[in-house]
Coordinates of C-alpha atoms and ligand atoms in Angstrom, one line a residue:
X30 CA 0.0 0.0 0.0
X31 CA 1.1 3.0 -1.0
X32 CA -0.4 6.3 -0.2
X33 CA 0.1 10.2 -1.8
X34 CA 0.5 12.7 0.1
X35 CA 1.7 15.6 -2.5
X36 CA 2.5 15.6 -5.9
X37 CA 6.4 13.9 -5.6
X38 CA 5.7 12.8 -2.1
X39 CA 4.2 9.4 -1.5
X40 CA 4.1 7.1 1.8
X41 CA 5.6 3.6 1.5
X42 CA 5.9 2.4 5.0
X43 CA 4.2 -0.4 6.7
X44 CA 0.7 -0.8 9.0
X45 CA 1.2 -3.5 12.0
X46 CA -2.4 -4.8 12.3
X47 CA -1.4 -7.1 14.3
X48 CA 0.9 -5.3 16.8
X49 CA 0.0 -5.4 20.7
X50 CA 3.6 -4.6 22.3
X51 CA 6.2 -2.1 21.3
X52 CA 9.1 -1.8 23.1
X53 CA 9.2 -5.5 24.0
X54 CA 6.6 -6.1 26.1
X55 CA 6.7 -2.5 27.6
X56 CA 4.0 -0.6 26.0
X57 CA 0.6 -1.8 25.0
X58 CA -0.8 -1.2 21.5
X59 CA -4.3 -1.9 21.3
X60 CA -4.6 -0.4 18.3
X61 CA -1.5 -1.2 16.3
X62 CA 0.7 0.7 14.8
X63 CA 2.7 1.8 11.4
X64 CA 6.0 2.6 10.5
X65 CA 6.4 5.2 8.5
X66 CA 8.8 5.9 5.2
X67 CA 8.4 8.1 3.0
X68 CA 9.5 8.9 -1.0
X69 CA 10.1 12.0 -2.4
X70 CA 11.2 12.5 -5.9
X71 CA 13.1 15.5 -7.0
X72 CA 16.4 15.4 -9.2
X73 CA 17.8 13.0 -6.0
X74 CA 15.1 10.8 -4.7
X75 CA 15.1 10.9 -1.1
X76 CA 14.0 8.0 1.5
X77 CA 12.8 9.6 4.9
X78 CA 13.1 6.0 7.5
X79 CA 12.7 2.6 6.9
X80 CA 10.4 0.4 8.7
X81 CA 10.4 -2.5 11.4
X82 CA 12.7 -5.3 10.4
X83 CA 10.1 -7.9 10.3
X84 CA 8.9 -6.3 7.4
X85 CA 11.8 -5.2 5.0
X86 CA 11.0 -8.1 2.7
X87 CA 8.0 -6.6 1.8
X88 CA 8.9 -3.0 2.3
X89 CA 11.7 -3.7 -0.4
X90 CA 9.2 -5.2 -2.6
X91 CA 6.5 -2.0 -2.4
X92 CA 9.4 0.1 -2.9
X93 CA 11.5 -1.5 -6.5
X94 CA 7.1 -1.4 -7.6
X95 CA 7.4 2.4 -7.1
X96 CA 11.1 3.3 -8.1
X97 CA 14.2 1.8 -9.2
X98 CA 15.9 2.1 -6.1
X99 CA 19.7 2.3 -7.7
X100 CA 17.6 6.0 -8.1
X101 CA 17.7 7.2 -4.6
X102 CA 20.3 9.6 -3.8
X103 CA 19.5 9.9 -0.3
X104 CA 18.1 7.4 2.9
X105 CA 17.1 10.2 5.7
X106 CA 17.8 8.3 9.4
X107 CA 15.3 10.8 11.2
X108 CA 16.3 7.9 14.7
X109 CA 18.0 4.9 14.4
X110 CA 15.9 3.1 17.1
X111 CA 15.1 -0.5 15.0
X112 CA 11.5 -0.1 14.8
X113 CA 12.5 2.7 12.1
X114 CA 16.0 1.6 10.5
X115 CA 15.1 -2.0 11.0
X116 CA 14.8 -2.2 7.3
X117 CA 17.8 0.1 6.6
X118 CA 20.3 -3.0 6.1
X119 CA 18.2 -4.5 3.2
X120 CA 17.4 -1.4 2.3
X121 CA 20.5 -0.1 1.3
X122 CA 21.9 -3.9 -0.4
X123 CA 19.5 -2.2 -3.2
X124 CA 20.1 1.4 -3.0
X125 CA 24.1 1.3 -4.4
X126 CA 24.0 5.0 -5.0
X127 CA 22.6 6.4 -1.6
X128 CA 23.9 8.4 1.1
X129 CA 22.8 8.1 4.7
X130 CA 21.6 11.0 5.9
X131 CA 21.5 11.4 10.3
X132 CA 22.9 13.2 13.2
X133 CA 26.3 12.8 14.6
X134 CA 25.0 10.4 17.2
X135 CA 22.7 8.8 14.4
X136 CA 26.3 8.0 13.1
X137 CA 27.1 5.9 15.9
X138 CA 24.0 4.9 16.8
X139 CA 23.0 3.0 13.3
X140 CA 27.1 1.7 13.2
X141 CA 26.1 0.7 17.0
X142 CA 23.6 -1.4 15.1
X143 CA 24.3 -2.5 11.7
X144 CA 28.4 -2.6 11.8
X145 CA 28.6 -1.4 8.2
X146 CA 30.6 1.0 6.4
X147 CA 27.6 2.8 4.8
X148 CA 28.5 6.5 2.9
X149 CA 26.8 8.4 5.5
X150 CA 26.5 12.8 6.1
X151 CA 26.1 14.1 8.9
X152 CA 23.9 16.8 10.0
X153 CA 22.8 19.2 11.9
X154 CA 19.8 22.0 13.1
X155 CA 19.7 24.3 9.8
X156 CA 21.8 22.1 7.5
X157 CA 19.8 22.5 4.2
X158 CA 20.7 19.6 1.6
X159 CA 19.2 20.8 -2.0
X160 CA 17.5 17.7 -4.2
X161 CA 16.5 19.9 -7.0
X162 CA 13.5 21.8 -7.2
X163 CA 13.2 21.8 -3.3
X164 CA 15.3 21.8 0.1
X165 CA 15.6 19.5 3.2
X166 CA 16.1 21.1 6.5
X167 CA 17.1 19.7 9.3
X168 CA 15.9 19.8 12.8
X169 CA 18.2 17.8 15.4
X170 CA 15.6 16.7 18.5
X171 CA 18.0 15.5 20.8
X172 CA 17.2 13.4 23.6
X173 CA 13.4 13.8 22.0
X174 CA 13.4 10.5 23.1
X175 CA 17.1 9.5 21.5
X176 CA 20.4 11.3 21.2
X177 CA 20.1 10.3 17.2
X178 CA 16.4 12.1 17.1
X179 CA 15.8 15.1 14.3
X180 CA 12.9 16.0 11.9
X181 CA 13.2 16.8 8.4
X182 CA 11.4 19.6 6.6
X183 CA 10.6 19.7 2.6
X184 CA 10.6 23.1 1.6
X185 CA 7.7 24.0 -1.0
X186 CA 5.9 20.9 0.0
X187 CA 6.0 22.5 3.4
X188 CA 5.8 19.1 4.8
X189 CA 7.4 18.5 8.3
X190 CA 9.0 14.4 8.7
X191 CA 8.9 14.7 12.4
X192 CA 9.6 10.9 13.5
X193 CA 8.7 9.5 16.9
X194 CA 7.1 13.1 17.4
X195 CA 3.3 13.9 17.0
X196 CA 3.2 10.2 16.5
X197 CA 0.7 7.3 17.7
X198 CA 0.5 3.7 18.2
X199 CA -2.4 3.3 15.7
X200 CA -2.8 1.2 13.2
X201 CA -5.6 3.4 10.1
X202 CA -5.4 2.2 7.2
X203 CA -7.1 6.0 6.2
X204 CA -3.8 7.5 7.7
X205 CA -4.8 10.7 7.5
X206 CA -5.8 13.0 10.7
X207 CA -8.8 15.0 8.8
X208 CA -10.4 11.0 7.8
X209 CA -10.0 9.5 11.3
X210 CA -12.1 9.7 13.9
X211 CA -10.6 12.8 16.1
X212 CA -11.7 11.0 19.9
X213 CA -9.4 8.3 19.0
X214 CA -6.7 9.4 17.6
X215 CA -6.4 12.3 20.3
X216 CA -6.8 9.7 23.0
X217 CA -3.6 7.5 21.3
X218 CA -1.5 10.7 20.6
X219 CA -1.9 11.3 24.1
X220 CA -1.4 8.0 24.7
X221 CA 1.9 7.7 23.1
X222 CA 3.3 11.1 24.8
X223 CA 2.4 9.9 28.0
X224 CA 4.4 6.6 27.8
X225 CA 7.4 7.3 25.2
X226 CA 7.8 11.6 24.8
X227 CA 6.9 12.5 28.6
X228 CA 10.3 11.9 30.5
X229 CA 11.5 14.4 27.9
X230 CA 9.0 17.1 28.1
X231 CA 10.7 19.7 29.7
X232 CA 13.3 19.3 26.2
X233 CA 10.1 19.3 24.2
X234 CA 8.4 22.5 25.7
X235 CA 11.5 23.8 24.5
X236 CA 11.9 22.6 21.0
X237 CA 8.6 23.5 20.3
X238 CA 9.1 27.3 21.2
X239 CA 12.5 27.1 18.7
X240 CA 10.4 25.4 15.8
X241 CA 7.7 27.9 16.1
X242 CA 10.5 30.8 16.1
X243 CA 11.6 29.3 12.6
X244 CA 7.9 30.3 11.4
X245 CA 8.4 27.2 9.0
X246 CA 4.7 26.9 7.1
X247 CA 3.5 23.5 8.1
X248 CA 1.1 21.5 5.5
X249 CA 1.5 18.5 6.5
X250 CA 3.2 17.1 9.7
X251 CA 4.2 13.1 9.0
X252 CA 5.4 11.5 11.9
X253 CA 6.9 7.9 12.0
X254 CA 4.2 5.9 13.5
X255 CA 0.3 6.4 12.9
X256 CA -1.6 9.2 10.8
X257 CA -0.5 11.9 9.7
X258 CA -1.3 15.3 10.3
X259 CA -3.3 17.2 7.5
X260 CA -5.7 19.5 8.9
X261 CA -5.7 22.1 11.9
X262 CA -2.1 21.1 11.9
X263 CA -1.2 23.8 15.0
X264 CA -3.7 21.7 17.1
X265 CA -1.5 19.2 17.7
X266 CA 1.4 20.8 18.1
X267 CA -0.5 23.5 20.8
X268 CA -1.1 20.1 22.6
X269 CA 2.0 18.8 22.4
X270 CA 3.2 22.3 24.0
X271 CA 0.7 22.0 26.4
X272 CA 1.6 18.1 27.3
X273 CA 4.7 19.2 27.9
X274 CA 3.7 22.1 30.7
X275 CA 3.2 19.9 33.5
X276 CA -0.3 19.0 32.2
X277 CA -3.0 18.4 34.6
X278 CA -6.8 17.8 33.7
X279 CA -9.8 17.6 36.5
X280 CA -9.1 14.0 37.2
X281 CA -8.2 11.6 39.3
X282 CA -6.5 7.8 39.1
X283 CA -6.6 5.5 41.1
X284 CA -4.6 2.2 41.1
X285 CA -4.4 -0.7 43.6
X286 CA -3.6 -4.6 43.9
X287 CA -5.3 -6.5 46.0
X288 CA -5.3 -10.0 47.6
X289 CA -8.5 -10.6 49.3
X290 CA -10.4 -7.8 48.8
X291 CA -9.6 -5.6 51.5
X292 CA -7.4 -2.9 49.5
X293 CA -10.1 -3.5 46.7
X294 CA -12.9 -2.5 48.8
X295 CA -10.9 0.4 50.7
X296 CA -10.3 1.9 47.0
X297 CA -14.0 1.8 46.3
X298 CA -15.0 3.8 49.3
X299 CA -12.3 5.9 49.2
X300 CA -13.2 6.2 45.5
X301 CA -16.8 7.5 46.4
X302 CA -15.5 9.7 49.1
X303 CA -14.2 11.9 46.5
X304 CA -16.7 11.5 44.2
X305 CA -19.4 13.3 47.0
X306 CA -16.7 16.3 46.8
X307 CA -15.9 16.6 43.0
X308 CA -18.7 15.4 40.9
X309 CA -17.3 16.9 38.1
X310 CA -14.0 15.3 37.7
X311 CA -13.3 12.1 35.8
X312 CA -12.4 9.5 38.4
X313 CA -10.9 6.0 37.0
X314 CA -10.2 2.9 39.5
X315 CA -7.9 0.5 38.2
X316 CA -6.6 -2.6 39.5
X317 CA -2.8 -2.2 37.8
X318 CA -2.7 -6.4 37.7
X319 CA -5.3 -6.5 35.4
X320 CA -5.2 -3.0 33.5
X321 CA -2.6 -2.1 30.3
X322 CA 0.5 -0.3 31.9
X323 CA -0.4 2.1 29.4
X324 CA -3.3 3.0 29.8
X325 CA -2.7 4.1 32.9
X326 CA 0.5 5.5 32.5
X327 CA -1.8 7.9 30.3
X328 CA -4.5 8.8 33.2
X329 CA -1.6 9.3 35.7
X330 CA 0.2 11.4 33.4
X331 CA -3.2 13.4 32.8
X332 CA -4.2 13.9 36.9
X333 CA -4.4 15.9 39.4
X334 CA -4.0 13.4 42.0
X335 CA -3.3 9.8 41.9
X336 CA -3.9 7.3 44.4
X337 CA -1.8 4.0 44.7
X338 CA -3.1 1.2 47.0
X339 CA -1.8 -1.8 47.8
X340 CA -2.1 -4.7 50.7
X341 CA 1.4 -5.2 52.3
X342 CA 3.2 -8.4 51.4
X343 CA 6.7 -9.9 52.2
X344 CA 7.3 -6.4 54.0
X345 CA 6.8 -4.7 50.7
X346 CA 3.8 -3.7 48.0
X347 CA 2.3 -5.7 45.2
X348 CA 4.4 -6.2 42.4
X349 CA 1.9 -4.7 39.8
X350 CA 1.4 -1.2 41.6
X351 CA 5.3 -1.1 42.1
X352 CA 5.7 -1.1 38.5
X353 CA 3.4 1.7 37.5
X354 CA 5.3 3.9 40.6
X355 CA 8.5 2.5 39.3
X356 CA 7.6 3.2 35.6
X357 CA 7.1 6.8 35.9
X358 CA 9.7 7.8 38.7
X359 CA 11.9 8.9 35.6
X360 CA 9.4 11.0 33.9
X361 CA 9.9 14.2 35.7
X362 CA 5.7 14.7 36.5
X363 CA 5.3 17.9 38.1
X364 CA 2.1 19.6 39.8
X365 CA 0.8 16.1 40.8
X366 CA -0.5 15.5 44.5
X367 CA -0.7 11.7 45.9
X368 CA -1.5 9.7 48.9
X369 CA -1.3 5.7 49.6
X370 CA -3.6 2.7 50.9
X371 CA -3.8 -0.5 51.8
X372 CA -4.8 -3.5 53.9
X373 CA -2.3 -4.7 56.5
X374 CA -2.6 -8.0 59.0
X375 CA 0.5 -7.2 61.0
X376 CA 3.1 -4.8 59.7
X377 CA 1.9 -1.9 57.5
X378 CA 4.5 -0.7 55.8
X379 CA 2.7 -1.2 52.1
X380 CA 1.6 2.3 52.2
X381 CA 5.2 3.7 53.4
X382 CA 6.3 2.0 50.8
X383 CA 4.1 3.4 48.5
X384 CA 4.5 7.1 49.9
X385 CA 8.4 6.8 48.5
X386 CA 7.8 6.1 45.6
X387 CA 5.5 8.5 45.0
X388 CA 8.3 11.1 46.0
X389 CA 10.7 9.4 44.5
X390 CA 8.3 10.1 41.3
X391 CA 8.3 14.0 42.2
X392 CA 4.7 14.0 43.3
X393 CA 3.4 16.1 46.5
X394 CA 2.1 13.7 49.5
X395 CA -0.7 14.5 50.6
X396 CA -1.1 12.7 54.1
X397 CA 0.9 9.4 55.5
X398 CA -2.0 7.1 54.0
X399 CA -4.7 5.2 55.1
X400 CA -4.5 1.5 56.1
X401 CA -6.9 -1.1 57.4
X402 CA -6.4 -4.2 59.5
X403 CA -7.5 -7.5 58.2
X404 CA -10.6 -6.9 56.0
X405 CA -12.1 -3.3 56.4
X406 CA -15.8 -3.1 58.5
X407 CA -18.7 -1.0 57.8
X408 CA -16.7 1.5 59.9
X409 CA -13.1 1.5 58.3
X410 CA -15.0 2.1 55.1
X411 CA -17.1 4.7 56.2
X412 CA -13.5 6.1 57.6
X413 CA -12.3 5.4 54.0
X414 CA -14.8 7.3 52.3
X415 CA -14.0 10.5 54.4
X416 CA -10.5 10.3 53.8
X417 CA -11.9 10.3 50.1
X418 CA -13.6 13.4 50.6
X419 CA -10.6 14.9 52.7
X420 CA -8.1 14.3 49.5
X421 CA -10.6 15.9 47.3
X422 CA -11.0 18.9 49.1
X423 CA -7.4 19.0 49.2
X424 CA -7.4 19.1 45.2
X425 CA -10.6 21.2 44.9
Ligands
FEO1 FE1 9.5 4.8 17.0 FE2 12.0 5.8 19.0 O1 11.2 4.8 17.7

């Protein structure tokens, strides 16, 4: 499948229907995803990425269909990371006459990989390489999420190549933002900043601001994975700015583990305490055992204040609600209150436990926790559900 974009610019990449993890096991991907490449012909023919290694075979097929691939003057390594240059070694057995064009540390991030002697240029912010009738300018994006990271811009076309950026794990075979359905594909852009752009946001907030100082017009933005961007383009890229500002909606998250109910039923009444006192927020329970990491990676990174509950075990937590606190300790979240729970039969520590790695994860405590002996009575959860209401007016 191949799909036009402008007159000279076509996309040749690769939809994973069937894709449910990315990064290993890591992330979840309900929806799939796509690699993106992309051909533009001018007097050089240029390649922007490859796709996932799985599918070079095929990529190399779709691509000798559309050009004769001794043609292509230039293979543009927006980010070495394999899900994009996976393809790149079979790629460029057929493509005797091309340069490879990166970043310094795309340099040694793709011999890192590959181990071959491949004519590559380096480049950097600014560099303009002329292909004929138009220009490619380059964008490094350091540490946005790789040291290798740039975008590419096509002068005329006005079309921005902005790799793992304004991307999403979404698999559409429409590909285009203005024919997909806006919910979704807003909910897995968010989706995919939350769990692959956030640790990086503060570097983003600031890229963005430099990018808008070029005053580059934008037609089209094409990321690497998912749809691309042809309509309202600045939305996006507002949100992104915002995403990046320690972003906080009316919400709150809250994720436990439980054994035998107890911590189950404490986050349920603590759950409607704060319901009484914020009607208006969105309030998710999840139990993190049985929930996509990602999913609520995304509502954490979206809340106001996040609640982590957990019985104590072994003189330590749950193993599912330490990985979501351990997950995010790195992203830098800021703005973000939290407090702890959980059942207990002798030593409660699960909730001081808990409390550190909420700190540990930047956020603001907002008490020591609640905890419950054995399995919580009408009581305890009538104490639980005012310790709800007490976080919420905390938040109001
Ligand atoms: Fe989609 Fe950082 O690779």
């Amino acid at each position: 499948m191949t799909i036009d974009i402008k007159k000279n610019v076509q996309w040749c990449g690769k939809i994973d229907w069937e894709l449910r993890n990315f990064h290993g096991e890591e992330l979840s991907t309900p929806r799939g995803s796509s690699y993106n490449s992309y051909l533009i012909r001018d007097e050089k023919n240029v390649i922007i990425d490859t796709v996932h290694g799985a599918f070079a075979d095929e990529y190399i097929e779709q691509l000798q269909r559309m050009i004769d691939l001794n043609e292509i003057s230039y293979v543009v390594v927006n980010h070495a990371e394999p899900d994009h240059s996976g393809a790149l070694p079979k790629l460029m057995e057929h493509c005797k006459n091309a340069t490879i064009i990166c970043t310094n540390a795309g340099m040694k991030s793709i011999k890192g990989y590959y181990h071959k002697d491949w004519k590559m240029m380096p480049v950097k912010t600014g560099d303009i390489v002329k292909i004929g009738t138009r220009n490619l300018v380059f964008v490094e994006m350091a540490m946005i999420h790789w040291p290798d990271s740039m975008m590419t811009y096509l002068t005329n076309d006005n079309i921005l190549f902005s790799n793992d950026a304004f991307g999403q794990h979404y698999a559409n075979a429409k590909m285009f933002s203005s024919k997909s359905d806006k919910a979704v594909l807003l909910d897995e852009a968010l989706q995919y900043y939350a769990n692959i752009v956030a640790p990086y946001s503060q570097k983003v907030a600031k890229k963005i601001a430099e990018i808008l100082t070029l005053s580059l017009p934008i037609d089209y933005i094409c990321p690497s994975h998912g749809v691309m961007w042809d309509e309202n383009i600045t939305e996006i890229v507002e949100l992104y700015d915002k995403w990046a500002k320690s972003y906080l909606e009316d919400k709150v998250t809250i994720i436990y583990d439980s054994m035998y109910q107890s911590t189950r039923k404490m986050a349920e009444a603590i759950a409607e305490g704060i319901a009484d006192i914020l009607p208006d927020f969105e309030l998710n329970i999840y139990n993190a055992a049985k929930t996509e990491k990602s999913r609520i990676v995304t509502e954490i990174f979206a809340s106001k204040l996040v609640l982590a509950g957990s019985p104590t075990v072994h003189n330590g937590v749950l193993s599912s609600v330490a990985a979501v606190l351990g997950e995010i300790a790195g992203f830098g979240l800021k703005g973000k209150k939290a407090a702890s729970f959980g059942s207990y039969g002798w030593n409660p520590v699960g909730i001081k436990i808990l409390n550190e790695k909420f700190e540990k994860a930047g956020f603001e405590l907002i008490n020591e926790g609640a905890k419950a002996l054995w399995n919580p009575d009408d009581d305890v959860l009538a104490e639980m559900r005012e310790y709800g209401r007490n976080l919420a007016e905390n938040i109001k």
